[in-house]
Amino acid sequence: MKRVISLILILLLALTACGTTEKEEKASPDVKKTEEGTNAAKENANTRELTAEDEKFSNLIVEKKYDEVVKETVSLKSESQKDFYYIASAFIKNNENQTKTYDPADLTAMKTDYQVIVNYINRVKFVPDEIKAEVEGLKTSAEGKVAEADKQLTK
């Protein structure tokens, strides 16, 4: 009886070990990312066809109606909605940051607030041409503020 139980336990352990290895191999296949492949993927993401929804949200961004964009895209149902939600949220956060007064002795809050903007924009996969310059300008400005705060914090 003990031998049967021991044999069953050994078989269970062997099967479990095999199953775990197989799942791990499927979960993390060896993917070689080259700079060329990554850039090609980014270019494809930035060249999708504009939909009527994209145009509507782009126009709202141009008109600075960020709250309306967030309200209409908060469900994040499509890639388009996600992109415009993040773009509008970045502009809203920037407007909030512009009205804040930061303590010069504690630049961590400023750095964190501007890093939020950078993070939002980094999540965006597609930016229509009509707002691309504005979005890139916001990202550059926010990255500059983060770098400035970092520089002051490391003194």
C-alpha positions as a LaTeX table, in Angstrom:
\begin{tabular}{lrrr}
\hline
Residue & $x$ (\AA) & $y$ (\AA) & $z$ (\AA) \\
\hline
Met1 & 0.00 & 0.00 & 0.00 \\
Lys2 & 2.82 & 2.40 & 0.90 \\
Arg3 & 4.55 & 1.59 & $-2.37$ \\
Val4 & 1.43 & 2.43 & $-4.37$ \\
Ile5 & 1.04 & 5.78 & $-2.60$ \\
Ser6 & 4.73 & 6.53 & $-3.08$ \\
Leu7 & 4.48 & 5.65 & $-6.75$ \\
Ile8 & 1.41 & 7.87 & $-7.19$ \\
Leu9 & 3.17 & 10.79 & $-5.46$ \\
Ile10 & 6.25 & 10.38 & $-7.67$ \\
Leu11 & 4.09 & 10.32 & $-10.80$ \\
Leu12 & 2.18 & 13.40 & $-9.65$ \\
Leu13 & 5.40 & 15.28 & $-9.00$ \\
Ala14 & 6.78 & 14.28 & $-12.40$ \\
Leu15 & 3.58 & 15.34 & $-14.19$ \\
Thr16 & 3.43 & 18.61 & $-12.29$ \\
Ala17 & 7.05 & 19.38 & $-13.13$ \\
Cys18 & 6.48 & 18.68 & $-16.83$ \\
Gly19 & 3.33 & 20.78 & $-16.93$ \\
Thr20 & 4.99 & 23.71 & $-15.20$ \\
Thr21 & 7.90 & 23.72 & $-17.62$ \\
Glu22 & 5.58 & 23.64 & $-20.61$ \\
Lys23 & 3.50 & 26.54 & $-19.26$ \\
Glu24 & 6.62 & 28.58 & $-18.55$ \\
Glu25 & 7.88 & 28.00 & $-22.09$ \\
Lys26 & 4.55 & 29.13 & $-23.54$ \\
Ala27 & 4.28 & 32.12 & $-21.20$ \\
Ser28 & 7.72 & 33.51 & $-21.98$ \\
Pro29 & 8.85 & 32.60 & $-25.48$ \\
Asp30 & 12.23 & 33.87 & $-26.55$ \\
Val31 & 11.45 & 37.05 & $-28.45$ \\
Lys32 & 14.37 & 38.84 & $-29.95$ \\
Lys33 & 13.58 & 42.52 & $-30.25$ \\
Thr34 & 15.76 & 44.42 & $-32.58$ \\
Glu35 & 15.84 & 48.16 & $-32.78$ \\
Glu36 & 14.73 & 47.92 & $-36.40$ \\
Gly37 & 11.75 & 45.71 & $-35.51$ \\
Thr38 & 10.71 & 47.94 & $-32.63$ \\
Asn39 & 10.88 & 51.05 & $-34.81$ \\
Ala40 & 8.85 & 49.33 & $-37.54$ \\
Ala41 & 6.18 & 48.41 & $-35.01$ \\
Lys42 & 6.01 & 52.00 & $-33.77$ \\
Glu43 & 5.71 & 53.30 & $-37.33$ \\
Asn44 & 2.84 & 50.91 & $-38.05$ \\
Ala45 & 1.07 & 52.03 & $-34.88$ \\
Asn46 & 1.40 & 55.68 & $-35.92$ \\
Thr47 & $-0.05$ & 55.11 & $-39.39$ \\
Arg48 & $-3.52$ & 53.76 & $-38.72$ \\
Glu49 & $-6.47$ & 55.10 & $-40.66$ \\
Leu50 & $-8.27$ & 58.02 & $-39.06$ \\
Thr51 & $-11.82$ & 57.20 & $-38.09$ \\
Ala52 & $-14.68$ & 59.65 & $-37.60$ \\
Glu53 & $-14.20$ & 59.10 & $-33.85$ \\
Asp54 & $-10.49$ & 59.98 & $-34.13$ \\
Glu55 & $-11.33$ & 63.17 & $-35.98$ \\
Lys56 & $-13.98$ & 64.11 & $-33.43$ \\
Phe57 & $-11.59$ & 63.63 & $-30.50$ \\
Ser58 & $-8.74$ & 65.41 & $-32.34$ \\
Asn59 & $-10.98$ & 68.42 & $-32.89$ \\
Leu60 & $-11.95$ & 68.44 & $-29.21$ \\
Ile61 & $-8.24$ & 68.36 & $-28.27$ \\
Val62 & $-7.55$ & 71.27 & $-30.65$ \\
Glu63 & $-10.45$ & 73.15 & $-29.01$ \\
Lys64 & $-8.94$ & 72.32 & $-25.60$ \\
Lys65 & $-12.09$ & 70.48 & $-24.48$ \\
Tyr66 & $-10.10$ & 67.89 & $-22.58$ \\
Asp67 & $-12.79$ & 67.12 & $-20.00$ \\
Glu68 & $-15.25$ & 66.28 & $-22.75$ \\
Val69 & $-12.74$ & 63.91 & $-24.36$ \\
Val70 & $-12.12$ & 62.16 & $-21.03$ \\
Lys71 & $-15.84$ & 61.85 & $-20.39$ \\
Glu72 & $-16.44$ & 60.25 & $-23.80$ \\
Thr73 & $-13.39$ & 57.95 & $-23.73$ \\
Val74 & $-13.30$ & 56.83 & $-20.10$ \\
Ser75 & $-14.72$ & 53.41 & $-21.01$ \\
Leu76 & $-11.48$ & 52.70 & $-22.93$ \\
Lys77 & $-13.40$ & 50.39 & $-25.29$ \\
Ser78 & $-11.13$ & 50.85 & $-28.28$ \\
Glu79 & $-7.50$ & 51.67 & $-28.96$ \\
Ser80 & $-8.64$ & 55.05 & $-30.25$ \\
Gln81 & $-10.48$ & 55.80 & $-27.03$ \\
Lys82 & $-7.47$ & 54.75 & $-24.96$ \\
Asp83 & $-5.15$ & 56.99 & $-26.96$ \\
Phe84 & $-7.37$ & 60.05 & $-26.68$ \\
Tyr85 & $-8.10$ & 59.37 & $-23.01$ \\
Tyr86 & $-4.37$ & 59.42 & $-22.25$ \\
Ile87 & $-3.75$ & 62.48 & $-24.42$ \\
Ala88 & $-6.58$ & 64.46 & $-22.82$ \\
Ser89 & $-5.55$ & 63.32 & $-19.34$ \\
Ala90 & $-2.00$ & 64.52 & $-19.98$ \\
Phe91 & $-3.25$ & 67.97 & $-20.96$ \\
Ile92 & $-5.58$ & 68.12 & $-17.95$ \\
Lys93 & $-2.69$ & 67.17 & $-15.63$ \\
Asn94 & $-0.51$ & 69.82 & $-17.28$ \\
Asn95 & $-3.17$ & 72.48 & $-16.69$ \\
Glu96 & $-3.38$ & 71.42 & $-13.03$ \\
Asn97 & 0.41 & 71.59 & $-12.71$ \\
Gln98 & 0.48 & 75.09 & $-14.20$ \\
Thr99 & $-1.80$ & 76.38 & $-11.45$ \\
Lys100 & 0.03 & 74.63 & $-8.60$ \\
Thr101 & 2.62 & 76.28 & $-6.43$ \\
Tyr102 & 5.49 & 73.94 & $-5.64$ \\
Asp103 & 7.70 & 74.22 & $-2.59$ \\
Pro104 & 11.23 & 74.90 & $-3.89$ \\
Ala105 & 12.62 & 72.84 & $-1.01$ \\
Asp106 & 10.61 & 69.77 & $-2.08$ \\
Leu107 & 10.83 & 69.20 & $-5.81$ \\
Thr108 & 9.69 & 65.58 & $-5.56$ \\
Ala109 & 6.03 & 66.59 & $-5.91$ \\
Met110 & 6.76 & 68.58 & $-9.06$ \\
Lys111 & 8.80 & 65.75 & $-10.53$ \\
Thr112 & 6.02 & 63.26 & $-9.81$ \\
Asp113 & 3.32 & 65.49 & $-11.31$ \\
Tyr114 & 5.23 & 66.00 & $-14.55$ \\
Gln115 & 6.22 & 62.34 & $-14.72$ \\
Val116 & 2.49 & 61.52 & $-14.76$ \\
Ile117 & 2.19 & 63.54 & $-17.99$ \\
Val118 & 5.14 & 61.72 & $-19.55$ \\
Asn119 & 3.65 & 58.36 & $-18.53$ \\
Tyr120 & 0.27 & 59.21 & $-20.06$ \\
Ile121 & 1.85 & 60.22 & $-23.36$ \\
Asn122 & 4.12 & 57.17 & $-23.41$ \\
Arg123 & 0.99 & 54.97 & $-23.33$ \\
Val124 & $-0.36$ & 56.54 & $-26.50$ \\
Lys125 & 0.08 & 54.36 & $-29.57$ \\
Phe126 & $-1.30$ & 56.74 & $-32.20$ \\
Val127 & $-1.40$ & 60.52 & $-32.40$ \\
Pro128 & $-3.15$ & 62.13 & $-35.38$ \\
Asp129 & $-0.98$ & 64.53 & $-37.36$ \\
Glu130 & $-3.17$ & 67.53 & $-36.53$ \\
Ile131 & $-2.29$ & 67.31 & $-32.81$ \\
Lys132 & 1.08 & 65.56 & $-33.02$ \\
Ala133 & 3.17 & 68.73 & $-32.58$ \\
Glu134 & 1.10 & 69.82 & $-29.58$ \\
Val135 & 1.39 & 66.39 & $-27.91$ \\
Glu136 & 5.13 & 66.13 & $-28.60$ \\
Gly137 & 5.62 & 69.65 & $-27.26$ \\
Leu138 & 3.80 & 68.75 & $-24.06$ \\
Lys139 & 5.89 & 65.60 & $-23.64$ \\
Thr140 & 9.14 & 67.48 & $-24.26$ \\
Ser141 & 8.15 & 70.18 & $-21.78$ \\
Ala142 & 7.15 & 67.63 & $-19.13$ \\
Glu143 & 10.37 & 65.65 & $-19.63$ \\
Gly144 & 12.30 & 68.88 & $-19.22$ \\
Lys145 & 10.55 & 69.61 & $-15.92$ \\
Val146 & 11.28 & 66.06 & $-14.70$ \\
Ala147 & 14.95 & 66.39 & $-15.69$ \\
Glu148 & 15.16 & 69.82 & $-14.03$ \\
Ala149 & 13.69 & 68.44 & $-10.81$ \\
Asp150 & 16.04 & 65.45 & $-10.96$ \\
Lys151 & 19.00 & 67.75 & $-11.38$ \\
Gln152 & 17.96 & 69.84 & $-8.38$ \\
Leu153 & 17.24 & 66.76 & $-6.26$ \\
Thr154 & 20.67 & 65.22 & $-6.92$ \\
Lys155 & 22.61 & 68.32 & $-5.88$ \\
\hline
\end{tabular}
